[in-house]
């Protein structure tokens, strides 16, 4: 080991000595990681492979051309490696310039060492060839999309950076630490297998109610589905009309109340609003029979009634986030046929109401998959929050899976503290019947967008009868709710709509702190000719979209402010416990 301040040199002979020792351990680690990720069932994709083979056989000249080109590139790589071995230099890399920027291979070890430079370039060439084959064959569009997706998953998983014996950074750290990094890595792996998820952040740093979800308030109502939190005012005068926030039920509510600097709740309270928040219960096996109707009637509608009772106000503003927005839309569409709802405005954050394009998650969802899940879940059972979190993480494996496998398990490192990722790992269970119904009627059959195709709580559902001022927010790089699909909500809902597009992804785009005021967003595009035309005609603004939303909301509030009440709840709904309550602390 080199103890001076210069970068240590990884010699090929060091690699050879360690490779035989680490290879067996690496195979075992890969097997354990595969179990942790819940793997894919190859039989479900056998039909895809058959179609792929048939397409190749139908155009053998194309296959031979691509294969010949691949062999030529590999030969050129060998020649370059021979030149580099003999002279210490090579004319140029064989791979494309864009591949040189791959962050998996940013370390100088991947470029300076002959063996690892070959691993890197050969892998990138093979990846490029596999993806080119898939994109070149003649198959139907759905098959091509699935082949492209799963080929990318396969390619990402087999990167030499993901294996201890072929990653020079892992080997160098093992040498430097006398093997301690490998021991710590196995320890991290065993701990994550026990927890059932990959650790993405230093979870020991955070504690709900201590340094996360700390906005002062009280639980003023609870039932078998949720606790309702009312937050303490910070201004002497507040708008009389309250705001009810409905977070997604597949995660904990505190995505809306992270640290003081990036808490959406704290921001809204600070703007003079009385805020209520649903905290969904982590569903237990005793609740396995719950259905979508229960989430509407005992969840959304019950919360609205309690908020109206406490606020003594005729109307309220309601915000739904992700699946919370879908629950809100169906609740309003069903119950406004039964009674007059006390709604002044609606806000939908990264919410799908049209499921015609659901992004890469659609690669997992087809009729066979849905029917299989229905057999498992329609009569009861739970869908683990960890399963859902891993499914969504697998859509971006090079961001949300493999870096943590490498750093945590191969290098033995502890990831840095990051509140968003702490929340991302803190999922909640869903009842099987509710989830199976959601998969079929929304994702598979896309019935929510069709007037009167669905019946919920005894009423047919037509989103067009939702006739309130509505703010629709989407995120430009969202891999869960594609923004152009979220844009379709404009044509499904009645009333006056405001569409806003934020930068970044599903979570980071939504939780874009007004205090930090970073990134950008787009507004005021022309809506009549589709999403792309809207974007081309929209106006880009710097900073957080939160400011734009609060200005829009204040335009809906034309009544004067009233003195704030320090008492939370009322005589009927008294304070049960301090925020954030117990439901949010229940673990899987």
Coordinates of C-alpha atoms in Angstrom, one line a residue, residues 9-16 113 116 172:
X9 CA -1.2 2.6 -8.1
X10 CA -3.3 -0.5 -8.7
X11 CA -1.0 -3.0 -10.3
X12 CA -2.3 -5.9 -12.4
X13 CA -0.5 -8.5 -10.2
X14 CA -2.4 -7.2 -7.2
X15 CA -5.6 -7.7 -9.0
X16 CA -4.7 -11.3 -9.9
X113 CA -4.9 0.5 -15.5
X116 CA -9.7 -2.3 -16.0
X172 CA -7.9 -0.7 -4.0

